[in-house]
GROMACS .gro file of C-alpha atoms in nm:
model
  322
    1MET     CA    1  -2.799  -0.286  -0.684
    2ARG     CA    2  -2.762   0.104  -0.726
    3PHE     CA    3  -2.463   0.280  -0.843
    4ASP     CA    4  -2.362   0.644  -0.835
    5PHE     CA    5  -2.202   0.777  -1.176
    6VAL     CA    6  -2.105   1.036  -1.388
    7LYS     CA    7  -2.171   1.061  -1.755
    8CYS     CA    8  -1.881   1.195  -1.899
    9HIS     CA    9  -1.666   1.191  -2.217
   10GLY     CA   10  -1.329   1.254  -2.385
   11SER     CA   11  -1.335   1.348  -2.746
   12GLY     CA   12  -1.681   1.242  -2.766
   13ASN     CA   13  -1.585   0.888  -2.656
   14ASP     CA   14  -1.888   0.873  -2.396
   15PHE     CA   15  -1.963   0.650  -2.089
   16PRO     CA   16  -2.080   0.612  -1.754
   17LEU     CA   17  -1.809   0.652  -1.475
   18ILE     CA   18  -1.824   0.488  -1.147
   19ASP     CA   19  -1.608   0.542  -0.843
   20ALA     CA   20  -1.562   0.196  -0.748
   21ARG     CA   21  -1.244   0.206  -0.503
   22ARG     CA   22  -1.514   0.115  -0.218
   23ILE     CA   23  -1.729  -0.132  -0.437
   24ASP     CA   24  -1.630  -0.519  -0.418
   25LEU     CA   25  -1.770  -0.668  -0.699
   26PRO     CA   26  -1.629  -1.014  -0.922
   27ASP     CA   27  -1.535  -0.927  -1.288
   28GLU     CA   28  -1.840  -1.088  -1.433
   29ASP     CA   29  -2.057  -0.882  -1.244
   30TRP     CA   30  -1.855  -0.557  -1.341
   31ALA     CA   31  -1.907  -0.700  -1.714
   32GLY     CA   32  -2.295  -0.742  -1.643
   33VAL     CA   33  -2.271  -0.379  -1.515
   34ALA     CA   34  -2.105  -0.248  -1.848
   35ARG     CA   35  -2.353  -0.446  -2.073
   36ALA     CA   36  -2.645  -0.258  -1.896
   37LEU     CA   37  -2.518   0.066  -1.903
   38ALA     CA   38  -2.352   0.082  -2.228
   39ASP     CA   39  -2.663  -0.022  -2.390
   40ARG     CA   40  -2.755   0.286  -2.616
   41ARG     CA   41  -3.145   0.160  -2.589
   42GLY     CA   42  -3.124   0.130  -2.199
   43PRO     CA   43  -3.153   0.430  -1.964
   44VAL     CA   44  -2.785   0.556  -1.974
   45GLY     CA   45  -2.576   0.428  -2.276
   46GLY     CA   46  -2.200   0.467  -2.384
   47ASP     CA   47  -1.933   0.360  -2.535
   48GLY     CA   48  -1.835   0.122  -2.239
   49LEU     CA   49  -1.774   0.144  -1.857
   50LEU     CA   50  -1.496   0.313  -1.658
   51LEU     CA   51  -1.413   0.228  -1.290
   52LEU     CA   52  -1.187   0.423  -1.119
   53ALA     CA   53  -1.046   0.184  -0.858
   54GLU     CA   54  -0.790   0.161  -0.583
   55GLY     CA   55  -0.414   0.197  -0.688
   56THR     CA   56  -0.115  -0.030  -0.604
   57GLY     CA   57   0.261   0.049  -0.575
   58ASP     CA   58   0.359   0.419  -0.701
   59ALA     CA   59  -0.016   0.424  -0.863
   60ALA     CA   60  -0.225   0.675  -0.713
   61PHE     CA   61  -0.507   0.510  -0.866
   62ALA     CA   62  -0.642   0.289  -1.115
   63MET     CA   63  -0.851   0.259  -1.413
   64ARG     CA   64  -1.077  -0.021  -1.529
   65MET     CA   65  -1.257  -0.007  -1.905
   66PHE     CA   66  -1.509  -0.263  -1.983
   67ASN     CA   67  -1.623  -0.249  -2.347
   68ALA     CA   68  -2.025  -0.231  -2.440
   69ASP     CA   69  -1.978  -0.626  -2.463
   70GLY     CA   70  -1.859  -0.689  -2.147
   71SER     CA   71  -1.487  -0.746  -2.203
   72GLU     CA   72  -1.236  -0.556  -2.086
   73ALA     CA   73  -1.027  -0.356  -2.267
   74GLU     CA   74  -0.628  -0.339  -2.152
   75THR     CA   75  -0.660   0.068  -2.202
   76CYS     CA   76  -0.883   0.369  -2.300
   77LEU     CA   77  -0.708   0.655  -2.380
   78ASN     CA   78  -0.987   0.914  -2.390
   79GLY     CA   79  -1.191   0.749  -2.081
   80LEU     CA   80  -0.844   0.754  -1.914
   81ARG     CA   81  -0.881   1.137  -1.908
   82CYS     CA   82  -1.200   1.119  -1.730
   83VAL     CA   83  -1.091   0.868  -1.480
   84ALA     CA   84  -0.774   1.089  -1.423
   85ARG     CA   85  -0.997   1.381  -1.341
   86MET     CA   86  -1.248   1.188  -1.070
   87GLY     CA   87  -0.892   1.084  -0.915
   88PHE     CA   88  -0.733   1.416  -0.911
   89GLU     CA   89  -1.073   1.567  -0.747
   90ALA     CA   90  -1.118   1.256  -0.507
   91LEU     CA   91  -0.766   1.290  -0.380
   92GLY     CA   92  -0.676   1.652  -0.406
   93ILE     CA   93  -0.432   1.621  -0.638
   94ASP     CA   94  -0.320   1.723  -1.004
   95ALA     CA   95  -0.077   1.470  -1.144
   96ALA     CA   96  -0.032   1.098  -1.119
   97ARG     CA   97   0.053   0.767  -1.226
   98VAL     CA   98  -0.250   0.551  -1.311
   99ARG     CA   99  -0.250   0.162  -1.329
  100LEU     CA  100  -0.408   0.020  -1.611
  101LYS     CA  101  -0.499  -0.355  -1.692
  102THR     CA  102  -0.173  -0.437  -1.816
  103SER     CA  103   0.038  -0.142  -1.826
  104SER     CA  104   0.057   0.214  -1.653
  105ALA     CA  105   0.012   0.547  -1.785
  106ASP     CA  106   0.111   0.909  -1.656
  107VAL     CA  107  -0.173   1.171  -1.639
  108VAL     CA  108  -0.145   1.569  -1.531
  109ARG     CA  109  -0.404   1.827  -1.519
  110ASP     CA  110  -0.313   2.069  -1.802
  111ALA     CA  111  -0.390   2.405  -1.944
  112ASP     CA  112  -0.740   2.418  -2.104
  113ILE     CA  113  -0.718   2.341  -2.460
  114ALA     CA  114  -0.989   2.598  -2.516
  115ALA     CA  115  -1.200   2.814  -2.228
  116GLY     CA  116  -1.402   2.612  -2.033
  117VAL     CA  117  -1.290   2.259  -2.134
  118TYR     CA  118  -1.142   2.081  -1.848
  119THR     CA  119  -0.816   1.891  -1.997
  120VAL     CA  120  -0.570   1.650  -1.895
  121ARG     CA  121  -0.235   1.528  -2.083
  122GLU     CA  122  -0.168   1.187  -2.052
  123THR     CA  123   0.147   0.965  -2.154
  124ALA     CA  124   0.131   0.624  -2.260
  125GLY     CA  125   0.354   0.368  -2.396
  126PRO     CA  126   0.597   0.270  -2.496
  127ALA     CA  127   0.413   0.164  -2.847
  128ALA     CA  128   0.501  -0.196  -2.929
  129LEU     CA  129   0.533  -0.370  -3.259
  130ASP     CA  130   0.561  -0.708  -3.170
  131VAL     CA  131   0.241  -0.856  -3.312
  132ALA     CA  132   0.345  -1.212  -3.136
  133ALA     CA  133   0.217  -1.029  -2.803
  134TRP     CA  134  -0.147  -0.993  -2.944
  135PRO     CA  135  -0.129  -1.238  -3.053
  136LEU     CA  136  -0.148  -1.162  -3.460
  137HIS     CA  137  -0.032  -1.502  -3.644
  138ALA     CA  138   0.049  -1.383  -3.966
  139GLY     CA  139   0.410  -1.556  -3.997
  140VAL     CA  140   0.589  -1.220  -3.930
  141GLU     CA  141   0.731  -1.059  -3.599
  142ARG     CA  142   0.624  -0.700  -3.708
  143ILE     CA  143   0.389  -0.523  -4.004
  144VAL     CA  144   0.478  -0.176  -4.090
  145GLU     CA  145   0.279  -0.027  -4.411
  146ALA     CA  146   0.228  -0.377  -4.522
  147ALA     CA  147  -0.034  -0.628  -4.593
  148VAL     CA  148  -0.199  -0.847  -4.347
  149PRO     CA  149  -0.265  -1.155  -4.542
  150PRO     CA  150  -0.528  -1.333  -4.342
  151LEU     CA  151  -0.699  -1.041  -4.325
  152GLY     CA  152  -0.836  -1.064  -4.697
  153SER     CA  153  -0.734  -0.683  -4.737
  154ALA     CA  154  -0.525  -0.531  -5.011
  155ARG     CA  155  -0.454  -0.242  -4.772
  156SER     CA  156  -0.115  -0.162  -4.588
  157PHE     CA  157  -0.134  -0.167  -4.233
  158THR     CA  158   0.078  -0.049  -3.965
  159ALA     CA  159   0.054  -0.281  -3.665
  160VAL     CA  160   0.084  -0.119  -3.322
  161ALA     CA  161   0.005  -0.251  -2.969
  162MET     CA  162  -0.066   0.084  -2.738
  163PRO     CA  163  -0.120  -0.157  -2.544
  164ASN     CA  164  -0.423  -0.247  -2.695
  165PRO     CA  165  -0.386  -0.376  -3.026
  166HIS     CA  166  -0.474  -0.178  -3.318
  167LEU     CA  167  -0.410  -0.172  -3.734
  168VAL     CA  168  -0.375   0.157  -3.870
  169ALA     CA  169  -0.401   0.214  -4.239
  170PHE     CA  170  -0.366   0.561  -4.396
  171VAL     CA  171  -0.594   0.649  -4.667
  172ASP     CA  172  -0.677   0.917  -4.925
  173ALA     CA  173  -1.035   0.921  -4.822
  174ILE     CA  174  -1.200   0.702  -4.567
  175ASP     CA  175  -1.448   0.450  -4.706
  176GLU     CA  176  -1.632   0.375  -4.406
  177ALA     CA  177  -1.839   0.037  -4.505
  178GLU     CA  178  -1.457  -0.092  -4.632
  179LEU     CA  179  -1.360   0.010  -4.238
  180VAL     CA  180  -1.680  -0.180  -4.102
  181ALA     CA  181  -1.591  -0.483  -4.305
  182VAL     CA  182  -1.225  -0.505  -4.210
  183GLY     CA  183  -1.320  -0.452  -3.847
  184GLU     CA  184  -1.556  -0.708  -3.856
  185ARG     CA  185  -1.361  -0.959  -3.964
  186CYS     CA  186  -1.120  -0.874  -3.672
  187GLU     CA  187  -1.430  -0.896  -3.456
  188ALA     CA  188  -1.463  -1.243  -3.566
  189ALA     CA  189  -1.185  -1.358  -3.363
  190PRO     CA  190  -1.034  -1.571  -3.618
  191ASP     CA  191  -0.784  -1.831  -3.527
  192TRP     CA  192  -0.492  -1.601  -3.668
  193LEU     CA  193  -0.644  -1.322  -3.435
  194PRO     CA  194  -0.811  -1.450  -3.141
  195ASN     CA  195  -0.841  -1.128  -2.892
  196ARG     CA  196  -0.926  -0.926  -3.153
  197ALA     CA  197  -0.815  -0.582  -3.268
  198ASN     CA  198  -0.922  -0.217  -3.339
  199VAL     CA  199  -0.908  -0.102  -3.689
  200SER     CA  200  -0.861   0.255  -3.783
  201PHE     CA  201  -0.842   0.439  -4.141
  202VAL     CA  202  -0.653   0.773  -4.120
  203GLU     CA  203  -0.663   1.083  -4.344
  204LEU     CA  204  -0.338   1.309  -4.337
  205ARG     CA  205  -0.472   1.657  -4.375
  206GLY     CA  206  -0.224   1.933  -4.474
  207ARG     CA  207  -0.422   2.183  -4.238
  208ASP     CA  208  -0.431   2.309  -3.890
  209ASP     CA  209  -0.722   2.390  -3.674
  210GLY     CA  210  -0.576   2.752  -3.589
  211SER     CA  211  -0.444   2.647  -3.260
  212ALA     CA  212  -0.154   2.361  -3.339
  213PRO     CA  213   0.054   2.427  -3.627
  214GLY     CA  214   0.163   2.153  -3.890
  215GLN     CA  215  -0.049   1.909  -4.013
  216ALA     CA  216  -0.312   1.681  -3.912
  217LEU     CA  217  -0.440   1.348  -3.878
  218PHE     CA  218  -0.848   1.256  -3.919
  219VAL     CA  219  -0.881   0.918  -3.760
  220ARG     CA  220  -1.204   0.684  -3.776
  221THR     CA  221  -1.215   0.363  -3.613
  222PHE     CA  222  -1.376   0.017  -3.590
  223GLU     CA  223  -1.311  -0.019  -3.197
  224ARG     CA  224  -1.293  -0.374  -3.075
  225GLY     CA  225  -1.590  -0.491  -2.866
  226VAL     CA  226  -1.768  -0.172  -2.949
  227GLY     CA  227  -1.825  -0.125  -3.352
  228LEU     CA  228  -1.745   0.184  -3.563
  229THR     CA  229  -1.683   0.478  -3.280
  230ASP     CA  230  -1.684   0.850  -3.313
  231SER     CA  231  -1.369   0.875  -3.108
  232CYS     CA  232  -1.104   0.617  -2.979
  233GLY     CA  233  -0.822   0.761  -2.783
  234SER     CA  234  -0.607   0.462  -2.789
  235ALA     CA  235  -0.617   0.461  -3.169
  236MET     CA  236  -0.553   0.821  -3.201
  237ALA     CA  237  -0.229   0.782  -3.007
  238ALA     CA  238  -0.128   0.442  -3.237
  239SER     CA  239  -0.229   0.658  -3.544
  240ALA     CA  240  -0.009   0.932  -3.455
  241PHE     CA  241   0.279   0.724  -3.367
  242ALA     CA  242   0.212   0.522  -3.720
  243ALA     CA  243   0.273   0.842  -3.876
  244CYS     CA  244   0.599   0.957  -3.730
  245LEU     CA  245   0.712   0.575  -3.763
  246THR     CA  246   0.627   0.562  -4.119
  247GLY     CA  247   0.791   0.953  -4.203
  248ARG     CA  248   0.454   1.099  -4.232
  249LEU     CA  249   0.490   1.345  -3.958
  250ALA     CA  250   0.797   1.476  -3.737
  251TYR     CA  251   0.866   1.307  -3.388
  252ASP     CA  252   0.857   1.547  -3.105
  253ALA     CA  253   0.640   1.796  -3.296
  254ALA     CA  254   0.261   1.895  -3.217
  255ILE     CA  255  -0.009   1.690  -3.387
  256THR     CA  256  -0.360   1.777  -3.390
  257VAL     CA  257  -0.558   1.441  -3.428
  258LEU     CA  258  -0.926   1.479  -3.574
  259ASN     CA  259  -1.217   1.253  -3.528
  260ARG     CA  260  -1.620   1.253  -3.539
  261GLY     CA  261  -1.576   1.345  -3.178
  262GLY     CA  262  -1.362   1.650  -3.154
  263LEU     CA  263  -0.984   1.663  -3.139
  264VAL     CA  264  -0.670   1.595  -2.907
  265ARG     CA  265  -0.333   1.728  -2.913
  266ALA     CA  266  -0.085   1.453  -2.989
  267THR     CA  267   0.306   1.452  -2.936
  268VAL     CA  268   0.499   1.136  -3.043
  269ALA     CA  269   0.845   1.067  -2.896
  270ARG     CA  270   1.168   0.888  -3.056
  271ASP     CA  271   1.144   0.641  -2.743
  272ALA     CA  272   0.755   0.548  -2.850
  273MET     CA  273   0.595   0.721  -2.589
  274VAL     CA  274   0.295   0.923  -2.669
  275SER     CA  275   0.112   1.218  -2.543
  276LEU     CA  276  -0.216   1.272  -2.556
  277SER     CA  277  -0.389   1.633  -2.431
  278GLY     CA  278  -0.752   1.643  -2.450
  279ASN     CA  279  -1.088   1.711  -2.250
  280ALA     CA  280  -1.249   1.549  -1.973
  281THR     CA  281  -1.588   1.670  -2.004
  282TRP     CA  282  -1.846   1.583  -1.756
  283GLU     CA  283  -2.225   1.607  -1.874
  284TRP     CA  284  -2.443   1.502  -1.600
  285TRP     CA  285  -2.461   1.305  -1.259
  286GLY     CA  286  -2.721   1.052  -1.182
  287SER     CA  287  -2.776   0.695  -1.029
  288VAL     CA  288  -2.927   0.371  -1.180
  289GLU     CA  289  -3.060   0.064  -1.023
  290VAL     CA  290  -2.845  -0.264  -1.233
  291ASP     CA  291  -2.912  -0.629  -1.199
  292PRO     CA  292  -2.520  -0.761  -1.313
  293ALA     CA  293  -2.685  -1.108  -1.362
  294THR     CA  294  -2.928  -1.030  -1.598
  295GLY     CA  295  -2.740  -0.704  -1.744
  296ASN     CA  296  -3.086  -0.501  -1.699
  297ALA     CA  297  -3.079  -0.122  -1.574
  298GLY     CA  298  -3.370   0.083  -1.450
  299GLY     CA  299  -3.466   0.351  -1.218
  300LEU     CA  300  -3.250   0.640  -1.346
  301THR     CA  301  -3.239   0.940  -1.164
  302VAL     CA  302  -3.072   1.243  -1.303
  303ALA     CA  303  -2.922   1.472  -1.060
  304ALA     CA  304  -2.752   1.781  -1.241
  305HIS     CA  305  -2.632   1.876  -1.590
  306ALA     CA  306  -2.298   2.039  -1.642
  307ASP     CA  307  -2.429   2.240  -1.900
  308ALA     CA  308  -2.159   2.518  -1.917
  309GLU     CA  309  -1.894   2.211  -1.962
  310ILE     CA  310  -2.148   2.051  -2.252
  311ALA     CA  311  -2.156   2.418  -2.424
  312ALA     CA  312  -1.778   2.488  -2.425
  313TRP     CA  313  -1.690   2.151  -2.563
  314ALA     CA  314  -1.935   2.220  -2.856
  315ARG     CA  315  -1.778   2.528  -2.928
  316LEU     CA  316  -1.439   2.378  -2.950
  317ALA     CA  317  -1.599   2.048  -3.141
  318ASP     CA  318  -1.762   2.270  -3.370
  319ALA     CA  319  -1.428   2.501  -3.454
  320ALA     CA  320  -1.263   2.184  -3.532
  321GLY     CA  321  -1.479   2.077  -3.789
  322ARG     CA  322  -1.642   1.835  -3.589
   0.00000   0.00000   0.00000
């Protein structure tokens, strides 16, 4: 089966994005397409697969996101901005409610965060603290700045659903080997955490990048179904919420959230709704043959590259200390 797609990224989180509104495939086939197209050894590569899907009710359109291992995520906020852009362009609108797997989010075309960088503001939440809903079986209802005994780490974590599950630890300096070790314990889907979780180590940085006053966060994430990633939008939202919840940063104030892929602007409201404003960058357009049953892809054709957008984002990312 041949698919047209856009290769895009949000804050360095890169994906093939397919307009699937007129494509009828069972979930197991979409999982196979995701494994084929996200495979970094294959012709496309990415952190997962994004789908623009038909909306229902008050949602103008919907987003589906499949991880590189074929599992479907509840959301992907970096990917949501890219799906929003495709939906805006397809429907001729600049704001919408978007249906996600288990929730919804509001998106709006925002002022560009830098010259030539297409920007979308997304609002999702409310962030939730009930770990029984994950489920995370640790004998408590919520975890805020506390150890997670079955995890086997001495770190204090805050457990946040955004709506996908996140364990956030604030650290003086990020130890990637430790982060990977903790992430892999979650990725093993133990009895106490059967649906796994994303794990983030977060540095509080007393600086700004020249365009957003106040302190900044640097977030490094081991993403469920992906592994160590340069960027995870819901992890940045969960980390910003955890920083406000624990008194490190202020509610209703601009926060710069940095990562290996670039940055977003965040605001955390007291009702636990989190807004992120960040890029939705097109890199190139193409088409590819995929056999969903085998998870193999080939016959890639590249139609065009978005050189100006790529350069605009590179300038911003470099200025942010990428």
